[in-house]
Structures are given as structure tokens and as C-alpha cells.
Amino acid sequence: MPGPLEPDHLPPRDADAPMATNGFLRGRRRTGSFPTPFDLLQQRMDDVLGDRGVLKEVLHPGEGPPVPQNASVLVHYSGYLEYSDQPFETTTHLKHPRLLKMGRDLTLWGLELGLLTMKRGEHSRVLLQPQYAYGDLGCPPLIPAAAVVLYEVQIVDYFDSGQVEEFFAMSPEEQSSVPLSELLEVTNTLRSLGNHYFSCSQHYRAKGSYKQAVMVLENREVQSEPVKEKIQPALLPLYLNLSLTELRLENWHKALKYTTKALEMDSLNTKALFRCGQAYLELGDFENALKFLKAAQAKKPYDTDINNLLKKVAIRYKDSLDKEKDFCSKMFRSPEKISCILVWTRLLFGLVLSEQSIHPSIRFMSCFKSKSHQLFFFNPFIWTVFALAPCITAFLFLIAAIFWLSLKLLYK
């Protein structure tokens, strides 16, 4: 049997922890002289701590370094009791793997010790004696007393959130002295966490992670051009991710803010141009939407998303113009209404309006289907009189009130 696995980053084992007896699974009696299924299984498993309390078998090896302390782990797992082919708990039915914070979200010490020996992408079995699982009392009604449990665990990914927490625990002076490579590691971790939240449709949490990463980079004092050249490429994807998150949250103006920042760094970035077009479309600014989408199409002429959105903008722009035209034409559909307005205007103001007396710049020629239906707005003098009419009325009422009070005081 291979020797015990005792990585340096595992926490020290409690010397007083009870041990399992030789080859026997604590808390379960053998049936006759035949070994139990867990007895057979543990014969090919590696001892993690050296006391046979946590045993591990690798089903599919992973890559890279093992899970660090205080990391956040994306994991699928299933827990089994002996002689049971149905798990008492599992996450395999979930759409997304569960995100667990080491040292906080895991209640089984033995399972956490097993996870700390695993690598990204690894699939393993971990057999836990009662002292490393649910103890001598168990967890009724699912877990009997002194039960040995088996976990099948798959590490999908992990994030070194412990490093992020250590960074934010520093003072601003200490943060500014952190090496640039470590700073970029912190922002990459925050960005990866944001990507996970976004994939799970947790857009507000994704936005929070992205904004933290942007804050870390923007607060860094850049004194040399080489440092700036390393920070700019890290900021660009964060601005793009923030713009997409704001679009999902229907914050169109904020989405435009972040796409504008991205375009300041890369004016030909297709994603930024496309998301600008999306934001302007939702804001009803069809001309700007067409402008940015055509610029994106020039970079990627065969992109399906860009071409479909361009068609959508064109249709909505045409519908908007048609509605505006229909609305204007319904306002004054018959020539009699126009004649009535002109007659009342002559009676009230003694002015004669004609087509020649109205400036061409204030005509809405395109709103009507024929020349007989064209509406000419009043000249500025008429609109000024209309605007001043309430003021003149109020002034006359004020004079009448003063006159009435004067008469009342005179004859009192």
C-alpha cells in the first residue's frame, strides 16, 4: 500500500483524535468472517493523515497545484453510507457546481482535509471514519451513530479567495507596495469569481466582483509606462464584463459608461462596439445604435449576433418612423381642421396666416401624405402671445384686486 499523503499545507492533526482499529471500520461490526464493502475499498486507498481516519482514492487525476487554504472551491460531491447505493446528500442534480469556502462552509473536517489534497479537475473518493465525519452520535435520521461515510468528490475549479481576503485586509499603503504580479493575481481571482457568478445568473454578485477588481487596478499609482502597459490589458476585459453585466441588469446608461471606457483603450474592440449598439438600441437611439453596430460589422462582417442585431435595429427604427408619421398624420387628417384653426386665429389676433408668412424651417413636410395635408406651424410672434397670455391675465386680475380693495377702504 502506498505511504501516507501528508502535504505541507494540511493543518496539523489532533494527536488525541481516536483511531480506527486494524482493518476494522469503527462503529460497524463485521458480518461473520466476510469483509464489508468499505473494508475491500480501503485496501486500495491512500492514507491521508497516517491514522487511517481519512482515506483517499484518485479516480481521475487533476492538474496544477492542490487546493490552497481558505480557497473557494467549485465542487460536485455525493455522500454514501455502507450498503447503500443511494447518496444521503448530493449536488450532482444541480445545474451548477456548489461554491464552498474552505474553513467556513464545510462541516466535515475529514472532507476538508481530503479536498486540500486534490487538484483542479480531480475526481476522487474519500472514506471518512466517524471522528472525521459525523462522530459517535451521527446525524439522525440520515446518519446513524458512529457511521463511516464515503464521499465521491469532483473539483471543477477553485479560486484563491484567501489571497484576496489578505489583500483587502491590508492598509492602502501596504496595498500600494504589493508587487504588480501579486496584484494581477488578485484581480484575476476576482474576475474568475465574477465569471462564475455571471454563469449562475447572479448578476449583482458578478458586478460586485468585477467592480472590486477594477477598483484595485484603478487605485494603483502608475508611475512608469511598462506598468501601465500591464494594467491596461487587465482593465479592458473587466470593463467589457461590467458592460455586459449592466446590460443584463437593464442599466443601459451604466453599460454605455463601461463600453466607452473600453473603447478609450481599444477603439476597434468588437465587443465594446457591439455592446454600445445594444445599449443605444434599448435607449431608443437608433441612429447611434446603427453607427456602432456597423463599425462592429466592419470588423466581423460574418458575425451572426452582429448581423441579427443590425436587422433588429433597422426594423425597430422603421417602425418608430412609421408610428411617428402616422401620429402626425392623425393629428390633422382633414383640411377642414386646419382651416378652422386658421379662422379662429384670425378672429382672435386679427392676423392673416399664409404659407408664405411661415418660415420653411418649422414645417413638418414629411409628416403628411400630400401637399393638401401639410401643416404649417404659427410664426414665433403667435407662440410668444400664447406664452404671455397667462401672465397678462394674472396681471389684470392683480390690478382689479387692488382697485377693489382701494374702493372698500375708501367707503369703509
PDB file of N, CA and C in Angstrom, residues 36-118:
ATOM      1  N   THR A  36     -16.487  -6.300   4.750  1.00  0.00           N
ATOM      2  CA  THR A  36     -17.566  -5.421   4.286  1.00  0.00           C
ATOM      3  C   THR A  36     -17.113  -4.698   3.016  1.00  0.00           C
ATOM      4  N   PRO A  37     -18.055  -4.075   2.282  1.00  0.00           N
ATOM      5  CA  PRO A  37     -17.650  -3.316   1.078  1.00  0.00           C
ATOM      6  C   PRO A  37     -16.630  -2.230   1.372  1.00  0.00           C
ATOM      7  N   PHE A  38     -16.779  -1.508   2.477  1.00  0.00           N
ATOM      8  CA  PHE A  38     -15.806  -0.460   2.802  1.00  0.00           C
ATOM      9  C   PHE A  38     -14.453  -1.053   3.171  1.00  0.00           C
ATOM     10  N   ASP A  39     -14.446  -2.278   3.779  1.00  0.00           N
ATOM     11  CA  ASP A  39     -13.172  -2.948   4.065  1.00  0.00           C
ATOM     12  C   ASP A  39     -12.417  -3.222   2.775  1.00  0.00           C
ATOM     13  N   LEU A  40     -13.126  -3.716   1.771  1.00  0.00           N
ATOM     14  CA  LEU A  40     -12.489  -4.004   0.490  1.00  0.00           C
ATOM     15  C   LEU A  40     -12.013  -2.717  -0.185  1.00  0.00           C
ATOM     16  N   LEU A  41     -12.803  -1.675  -0.049  1.00  0.00           N
ATOM     17  CA  LEU A  41     -12.460  -0.414  -0.696  1.00  0.00           C
ATOM     18  C   LEU A  41     -11.216   0.218  -0.088  1.00  0.00           C
ATOM     19  N   GLN A  42     -11.094   0.162   1.239  1.00  0.00           N
ATOM     20  CA  GLN A  42      -9.982   0.859   1.884  1.00  0.00           C
ATOM     21  C   GLN A  42      -8.638   0.192   1.617  1.00  0.00           C
ATOM     22  N   GLN A  43      -8.669  -1.044   1.149  1.00  0.00           N
ATOM     23  CA  GLN A  43      -7.414  -1.737   0.868  1.00  0.00           C
ATOM     24  C   GLN A  43      -6.647  -1.107  -0.290  1.00  0.00           C
ATOM     25  N   ARG A  44      -7.352  -0.430  -1.188  1.00  0.00           N
ATOM     26  CA  ARG A  44      -6.673   0.200  -2.329  1.00  0.00           C
ATOM     27  C   ARG A  44      -6.639   1.727  -2.208  1.00  0.00           C
ATOM     28  N   MET A  45      -6.916   2.233  -1.006  1.00  0.00           N
ATOM     29  CA  MET A  45      -6.933   3.689  -0.803  1.00  0.00           C
ATOM     30  C   MET A  45      -5.691   4.141  -0.061  1.00  0.00           C
ATOM     31  N   ASP A  46      -5.309   5.408  -0.280  1.00  0.00           N
ATOM     32  CA  ASP A  46      -4.137   6.014   0.359  1.00  0.00           C
ATOM     33  C   ASP A  46      -4.547   6.682   1.667  1.00  0.00           C
ATOM     34  N   ASP A  47      -3.654   6.587   2.643  1.00  0.00           N
ATOM     35  CA  ASP A  47      -3.888   7.200   3.946  1.00  0.00           C
ATOM     36  C   ASP A  47      -3.426   8.653   3.897  1.00  0.00           C
ATOM     37  N   VAL A  48      -4.358   9.577   4.147  1.00  0.00           N
ATOM     38  CA  VAL A  48      -4.034  11.000   4.039  1.00  0.00           C
ATOM     39  C   VAL A  48      -3.257  11.486   5.251  1.00  0.00           C
ATOM     40  N   LEU A  49      -3.647  11.056   6.454  1.00  0.00           N
ATOM     41  CA  LEU A  49      -3.054  11.600   7.682  1.00  0.00           C
ATOM     42  C   LEU A  49      -2.145  10.611   8.407  1.00  0.00           C
ATOM     43  N   GLY A  50      -2.216   9.339   8.072  1.00  0.00           N
ATOM     44  CA  GLY A  50      -1.375   8.346   8.734  1.00  0.00           C
ATOM     45  C   GLY A  50      -2.072   7.593   9.843  1.00  0.00           C
ATOM     46  N   ASP A  51      -3.333   7.891  10.144  1.00  0.00           N
ATOM     47  CA  ASP A  51      -4.060   7.182  11.207  1.00  0.00           C
ATOM     48  C   ASP A  51      -5.232   6.386  10.662  1.00  0.00           C
ATOM     49  N   ARG A  52      -5.323   6.235   9.341  1.00  0.00           N
ATOM     50  CA  ARG A  52      -6.395   5.516   8.662  1.00  0.00           C
ATOM     51  C   ARG A  52      -7.761   6.156   8.885  1.00  0.00           C
ATOM     52  N   GLY A  53      -7.762   7.404   9.344  1.00  0.00           N
ATOM     53  CA  GLY A  53      -9.033   8.081   9.581  1.00  0.00           C
ATOM     54  C   GLY A  53      -9.599   8.721   8.327  1.00  0.00           C
ATOM     55  N   VAL A  54      -8.725   9.157   7.404  1.00  0.00           N
ATOM     56  CA  VAL A  54      -9.138   9.762   6.126  1.00  0.00           C
ATOM     57  C   VAL A  54      -8.382   9.031   5.025  1.00  0.00           C
ATOM     58  N   LEU A  55      -9.108   8.276   4.222  1.00  0.00           N
ATOM     59  CA  LEU A  55      -8.514   7.506   3.133  1.00  0.00           C
ATOM     60  C   LEU A  55      -8.992   8.078   1.803  1.00  0.00           C
ATOM     61  N   LYS A  56      -8.128   7.980   0.808  1.00  0.00           N
ATOM     62  CA  LYS A  56      -8.441   8.624  -0.481  1.00  0.00           C
ATOM     63  C   LYS A  56      -8.035   7.728  -1.632  1.00  0.00           C
ATOM     64  N   GLU A  57      -8.895   7.714  -2.668  1.00  0.00           N
ATOM     65  CA  GLU A  57      -8.592   7.010  -3.920  1.00  0.00           C
ATOM     66  C   GLU A  57      -8.852   7.958  -5.081  1.00  0.00           C
ATOM     67  N   VAL A  58      -7.863   8.150  -5.931  1.00  0.00           N
ATOM     68  CA  VAL A  58      -7.991   9.050  -7.079  1.00  0.00           C
ATOM     69  C   VAL A  58      -8.602   8.278  -8.243  1.00  0.00           C
ATOM     70  N   LEU A  59      -9.758   8.735  -8.703  1.00  0.00           N
ATOM     71  CA  LEU A  59     -10.404   8.125  -9.862  1.00  0.00           C
ATOM     72  C   LEU A  59      -9.959   8.775 -11.160  1.00  0.00           C
ATOM     73  N   HIS A  60      -9.773  10.083 -11.107  1.00  0.00           N
ATOM     74  CA  HIS A  60      -9.291  10.826 -12.290  1.00  0.00           C
ATOM     75  C   HIS A  60      -8.360  11.927 -11.797  1.00  0.00           C
ATOM     76  N   PRO A  61      -7.093  11.894 -12.205  1.00  0.00           N
ATOM     77  CA  PRO A  61      -6.140  12.889 -11.676  1.00  0.00           C
ATOM     78  C   PRO A  61      -6.442  14.288 -12.190  1.00  0.00           C
ATOM     79  N   GLY A  62      -6.060  15.278 -11.391  1.00  0.00           N
ATOM     80  CA  GLY A  62      -6.233  16.667 -11.781  1.00  0.00           C
ATOM     81  C   GLY A  62      -4.923  17.282 -12.234  1.00  0.00           C
ATOM     82  N   GLU A  63      -4.944  18.594 -12.404  1.00  0.00           N
ATOM     83  CA  GLU A  63      -3.763  19.318 -12.881  1.00  0.00           C
ATOM     84  C   GLU A  63      -3.476  20.506 -11.975  1.00  0.00           C
ATOM     85  N   GLY A  64      -2.210  20.917 -11.960  1.00  0.00           N
ATOM     86  CA  GLY A  64      -1.822  22.101 -11.218  1.00  0.00           C
ATOM     87  C   GLY A  64      -1.607  21.829  -9.745  1.00  0.00           C
ATOM     88  N   PRO A  65      -1.445  22.886  -8.965  1.00  0.00           N
ATOM     89  CA  PRO A  65      -1.221  22.743  -7.520  1.00  0.00           C
ATOM     90  C   PRO A  65      -2.503  22.326  -6.798  1.00  0.00           C
ATOM     91  N   PRO A  66      -2.383  21.750  -5.591  1.00  0.00           N
ATOM     92  CA  PRO A  66      -3.575  21.390  -4.820  1.00  0.00           C
ATOM     93  C   PRO A  66      -4.322  22.613  -4.321  1.00  0.00           C
ATOM     94  N   VAL A  67      -5.508  22.387  -3.820  1.00  0.00           N
ATOM     95  CA  VAL A  67      -6.366  23.473  -3.325  1.00  0.00           C
ATOM     96  C   VAL A  67      -5.671  24.173  -2.155  1.00  0.00           C
ATOM     97  N   PRO A  68      -5.495  25.498  -2.206  1.00  0.00           N
ATOM     98  CA  PRO A  68      -4.855  26.212  -1.099  1.00  0.00           C
ATOM     99  C   PRO A  68      -5.800  26.422   0.076  1.00  0.00           C
ATOM    100  N   GLN A  69      -5.207  26.768   1.217  1.00  0.00           N
ATOM    101  CA  GLN A  69      -6.012  27.073   2.395  1.00  0.00           C
ATOM    102  C   GLN A  69      -6.933  28.271   2.118  1.00  0.00           C
ATOM    103  N   ASN A  70      -8.128  28.233   2.687  1.00  0.00           N
ATOM    104  CA  ASN A  70      -9.108  29.332   2.609  1.00  0.00           C
ATOM    105  C   ASN A  70      -9.554  29.640   1.184  1.00  0.00           C
ATOM    106  N   ALA A  71      -9.400  28.668   0.285  1.00  0.00           N
ATOM    107  CA  ALA A  71      -9.837  28.887  -1.095  1.00  0.00           C
ATOM    108  C   ALA A  71     -11.353  28.708  -1.199  1.00  0.00           C
ATOM    109  N   SER A  72     -11.912  29.154  -2.317  1.00  0.00           N
ATOM    110  CA  SER A  72     -13.314  28.891  -2.659  1.00  0.00           C
ATOM    111  C   SER A  72     -13.316  27.826  -3.747  1.00  0.00           C
ATOM    112  N   VAL A  73     -14.019  26.723  -3.488  1.00  0.00           N
ATOM    113  CA  VAL A  73     -13.924  25.540  -4.338  1.00  0.00           C
ATOM    114  C   VAL A  73     -15.259  25.304  -5.035  1.00  0.00           C
ATOM    115  N   LEU A  74     -15.205  25.113  -6.343  1.00  0.00           N
ATOM    116  CA  LEU A  74     -16.375  24.676  -7.110  1.00  0.00           C
ATOM    117  C   LEU A  74     -16.348  23.163  -7.157  1.00  0.00           C
ATOM    118  N   VAL A  75     -17.343  22.532  -6.558  1.00  0.00           N
ATOM    119  CA  VAL A  75     -17.249  21.093  -6.336  1.00  0.00           C
ATOM    120  C   VAL A  75     -18.606  20.424  -6.538  1.00  0.00           C
ATOM    121  N   HIS A  76     -18.556  19.199  -7.064  1.00  0.00           N
ATOM    122  CA  HIS A  76     -19.683  18.271  -7.052  1.00  0.00           C
ATOM    123  C   HIS A  76     -19.336  17.148  -6.095  1.00  0.00           C
ATOM    124  N   TYR A  77     -20.268  16.745  -5.260  1.00  0.00           N
ATOM    125  CA  TYR A  77     -19.977  15.659  -4.331  1.00  0.00           C
ATOM    126  C   TYR A  77     -21.244  14.875  -4.047  1.00  0.00           C
ATOM    127  N   SER A  78     -21.043  13.614  -3.613  1.00  0.00           N
ATOM    128  CA  SER A  78     -22.125  12.734  -3.182  1.00  0.00           C
ATOM    129  C   SER A  78     -21.637  11.952  -1.984  1.00  0.00           C
ATOM    130  N   GLY A  79     -22.468  11.845  -0.949  1.00  0.00           N
ATOM    131  CA  GLY A  79     -22.111  11.113   0.260  1.00  0.00           C
ATOM    132  C   GLY A  79     -22.908   9.815   0.375  1.00  0.00           C
ATOM    133  N   TYR A  80     -22.210   8.717   0.729  1.00  0.00           N
ATOM    134  CA  TYR A  80     -22.833   7.396   0.799  1.00  0.00           C
ATOM    135  C   TYR A  80     -22.557   6.756   2.151  1.00  0.00           C
ATOM    136  N   LEU A  81     -23.530   5.976   2.615  1.00  0.00           N
ATOM    137  CA  LEU A  81     -23.339   5.070   3.733  1.00  0.00           C
ATOM    138  C   LEU A  81     -23.050   3.675   3.196  1.00  0.00           C
ATOM    139  N   GLU A  82     -22.470   2.838   4.043  1.00  0.00           N
ATOM    140  CA  GLU A  82     -22.174   1.471   3.614  1.00  0.00           C
ATOM    141  C   GLU A  82     -23.475   0.714   3.378  1.00  0.00           C
ATOM    142  N   TYR A  83     -23.457  -0.152   2.364  1.00  0.00           N
ATOM    143  CA  TYR A  83     -24.612  -0.951   1.950  1.00  0.00           C
ATOM    144  C   TYR A  83     -25.746  -0.087   1.387  1.00  0.00           C
ATOM    145  N   SER A  84     -25.425   1.110   0.934  1.00  0.00           N
ATOM    146  CA  SER A  84     -26.450   1.971   0.337  1.00  0.00           C
ATOM    147  C   SER A  84     -25.953   2.454  -1.017  1.00  0.00           C
ATOM    148  N   ASP A  85     -26.777   2.247  -2.043  1.00  0.00           N
ATOM    149  CA  ASP A  85     -26.392   2.718  -3.376  1.00  0.00           C
ATOM    150  C   ASP A  85     -27.000   4.070  -3.702  1.00  0.00           C
ATOM    151  N   GLN A  86     -27.764   4.648  -2.769  1.00  0.00           N
ATOM    152  CA  GLN A  86     -28.346   5.978  -2.948  1.00  0.00           C
ATOM    153  C   GLN A  86     -27.649   6.960  -2.001  1.00  0.00           C
ATOM    154  N   PRO A  87     -27.190   8.112  -2.508  1.00  0.00           N
ATOM    155  CA  PRO A  87     -26.493   9.063  -1.634  1.00  0.00           C
ATOM    156  C   PRO A  87     -27.440   9.707  -0.629  1.00  0.00           C
ATOM    157  N   PHE A  88     -26.938   9.978   0.573  1.00  0.00           N
ATOM    158  CA  PHE A  88     -27.736  10.708   1.556  1.00  0.00           C
ATOM    159  C   PHE A  88     -27.664  12.215   1.319  1.00  0.00           C
ATOM    160  N   GLU A  89     -26.676  12.659   0.546  1.00  0.00           N
ATOM    161  CA  GLU A  89     -26.632  14.042   0.068  1.00  0.00           C
ATOM    162  C   GLU A  89     -25.826  14.074  -1.221  1.00  0.00           C
ATOM    163  N   THR A  90     -26.220  14.948  -2.142  1.00  0.00           N
ATOM    164  CA  THR A  90     -25.534  15.044  -3.430  1.00  0.00           C
ATOM    165  C   THR A  90     -25.783  16.405  -4.059  1.00  0.00           C
ATOM    166  N   THR A  91     -24.856  16.806  -4.919  1.00  0.00           N
ATOM    167  CA  THR A  91     -25.014  18.060  -5.680  1.00  0.00           C
ATOM    168  C   THR A  91     -25.040  17.801  -7.180  1.00  0.00           C
ATOM    169  N   THR A  92     -25.024  16.515  -7.567  1.00  0.00           N
ATOM    170  CA  THR A  92     -24.930  16.204  -8.999  1.00  0.00           C
ATOM    171  C   THR A  92     -26.187  16.579  -9.769  1.00  0.00           C
ATOM    172  N   HIS A  93     -27.300  16.781  -9.063  1.00  0.00           N
ATOM    173  CA  HIS A  93     -28.546  17.156  -9.745  1.00  0.00           C
ATOM    174  C   HIS A  93     -28.616  18.655 -10.003  1.00  0.00           C
ATOM    175  N   LEU A  94     -27.690  19.416  -9.434  1.00  0.00           N
ATOM    176  CA  LEU A  94     -27.702  20.866  -9.601  1.00  0.00           C
ATOM    177  C   LEU A  94     -27.155  21.254 -10.973  1.00  0.00           C
ATOM    178  N   LYS A  95     -27.653  22.359 -11.493  1.00  0.00           N
ATOM    179  CA  LYS A  95     -27.194  22.831 -12.808  1.00  0.00           C
ATOM    180  C   LYS A  95     -25.747  23.291 -12.754  1.00  0.00           C
ATOM    181  N   HIS A  96     -25.376  23.924 -11.648  1.00  0.00           N
ATOM    182  CA  HIS A  96     -24.016  24.423 -11.487  1.00  0.00           C
ATOM    183  C   HIS A  96     -23.389  23.789 -10.251  1.00  0.00           C
ATOM    184  N   PRO A  97     -22.075  23.588 -10.266  1.00  0.00           N
ATOM    185  CA  PRO A  97     -21.421  23.045  -9.068  1.00  0.00           C
ATOM    186  C   PRO A  97     -21.543  24.007  -7.896  1.00  0.00           C
ATOM    187  N   ARG A  98     -21.452  23.448  -6.699  1.00  0.00           N
ATOM    188  CA  ARG A  98     -21.591  24.273  -5.495  1.00  0.00           C
ATOM    189  C   ARG A  98     -20.275  24.968  -5.183  1.00  0.00           C
ATOM    190  N   LEU A  99     -20.365  26.227  -4.784  1.00  0.00           N
ATOM    191  CA  LEU A  99     -19.184  27.004  -4.395  1.00  0.00           C
ATOM    192  C   LEU A  99     -19.075  26.966  -2.873  1.00  0.00           C
ATOM    193  N   LEU A 100     -17.996  26.366  -2.394  1.00  0.00           N
ATOM    194  CA  LEU A 100     -17.782  26.205  -0.960  1.00  0.00           C
ATOM    195  C   LEU A 100     -16.521  26.946  -0.542  1.00  0.00           C
ATOM    196  N   LYS A 101     -16.635  27.684   0.540  1.00  0.00           N
ATOM    197  CA  LYS A 101     -15.490  28.399   1.109  1.00  0.00           C
ATOM    198  C   LYS A 101     -14.818  27.495   2.132  1.00  0.00           C
ATOM    199  N   MET A 102     -13.558  27.177   1.884  1.00  0.00           N
ATOM    200  CA  MET A 102     -12.819  26.311   2.807  1.00  0.00           C
ATOM    201  C   MET A 102     -12.691  27.000   4.163  1.00  0.00           C
ATOM    202  N   GLY A 103     -12.911  26.191   5.229  1.00  0.00           N
ATOM    203  CA  GLY A 103     -12.823  26.739   6.571  1.00  0.00           C
ATOM    204  C   GLY A 103     -14.096  27.408   7.042  1.00  0.00           C
ATOM    205  N   ARG A 104     -15.121  27.462   6.205  1.00  0.00           N
ATOM    206  CA  ARG A 104     -16.364  28.124   6.595  1.00  0.00           C
ATOM    207  C   ARG A 104     -17.600  27.312   6.230  1.00  0.00           C
ATOM    208  N   ASP A 105     -17.677  26.835   4.993  1.00  0.00           N
ATOM    209  CA  ASP A 105     -18.886  26.185   4.510  1.00  0.00           C
ATOM    210  C   ASP A 105     -18.886  24.672   4.700  1.00  0.00           C
ATOM    211  N   LEU A 106     -17.738  24.078   4.975  1.00  0.00           N
ATOM    212  CA  LEU A 106     -17.660  22.629   5.149  1.00  0.00           C
ATOM    213  C   LEU A 106     -17.747  22.272   6.628  1.00  0.00           C
ATOM    214  N   THR A 107     -18.689  21.385   6.964  1.00  0.00           N
ATOM    215  CA  THR A 107     -18.864  20.995   8.368  1.00  0.00           C
ATOM    216  C   THR A 107     -18.072  19.737   8.717  1.00  0.00           C
ATOM    217  N   LEU A 108     -17.661  18.965   7.736  1.00  0.00           N
ATOM    218  CA  LEU A 108     -16.906  17.733   7.983  1.00  0.00           C
ATOM    219  C   LEU A 108     -15.418  18.020   7.833  1.00  0.00           C
ATOM    220  N   TRP A 109     -14.690  17.846   8.953  1.00  0.00           N
ATOM    221  CA  TRP A 109     -13.255  18.131   8.926  1.00  0.00           C
ATOM    222  C   TRP A 109     -12.523  17.191   7.972  1.00  0.00           C
ATOM    223  N   GLY A 110     -12.906  15.931   7.980  1.00  0.00           N
ATOM    224  CA  GLY A 110     -12.237  14.962   7.117  1.00  0.00           C
ATOM    225  C   GLY A 110     -12.421  15.270   5.649  1.00  0.00           C
ATOM    226  N   LEU A 111     -13.617  15.739   5.270  1.00  0.00           N
ATOM    227  CA  LEU A 111     -13.854  16.085   3.861  1.00  0.00           C
ATOM    228  C   LEU A 111     -12.992  17.268   3.454  1.00  0.00           C
ATOM    229  N   GLU A 112     -12.848  18.245   4.344  1.00  0.00           N
ATOM    230  CA  GLU A 112     -11.994  19.396   4.032  1.00  0.00           C
ATOM    231  C   GLU A 112     -10.541  18.970   3.893  1.00  0.00           C
ATOM    232  N   LEU A 113     -10.079  18.056   4.761  1.00  0.00           N
ATOM    233  CA  LEU A 113      -8.710  17.550   4.641  1.00  0.00           C
ATOM    234  C   LEU A 113      -8.503  16.833   3.316  1.00  0.00           C
ATOM    235  N   GLY A 114      -9.514  16.092   2.886  1.00  0.00           N
ATOM    236  CA  GLY A 114      -9.407  15.421   1.593  1.00  0.00           C
ATOM    237  C   GLY A 114      -9.368  16.401   0.443  1.00  0.00           C
ATOM    238  N   LEU A 115     -10.195  17.464   0.518  1.00  0.00           N
ATOM    239  CA  LEU A 115     -10.205  18.466  -0.551  1.00  0.00           C
ATOM    240  C   LEU A 115      -8.866  19.186  -0.666  1.00  0.00           C
ATOM    241  N   LEU A 116      -8.195  19.384   0.464  1.00  0.00           N
ATOM    242  CA  LEU A 116      -6.912  20.096   0.440  1.00  0.00           C
ATOM    243  C   LEU A 116      -5.806  19.294  -0.247  1.00  0.00           C
ATOM    244  N   THR A 117      -6.036  18.001  -0.496  1.00  0.00           N
ATOM    245  CA  THR A 117      -5.048  17.185  -1.221  1.00  0.00           C
ATOM    246  C   THR A 117      -5.372  17.082  -2.706  1.00  0.00           C
ATOM    247  N   MET A 118      -6.516  17.647  -3.125  1.00  0.00           N
ATOM    248  CA  MET A 118      -6.975  17.478  -4.501  1.00  0.00           C
ATOM    249  C   MET A 118      -6.540  18.648  -5.387  1.00  0.00           C
TER     250      MET A 118
END
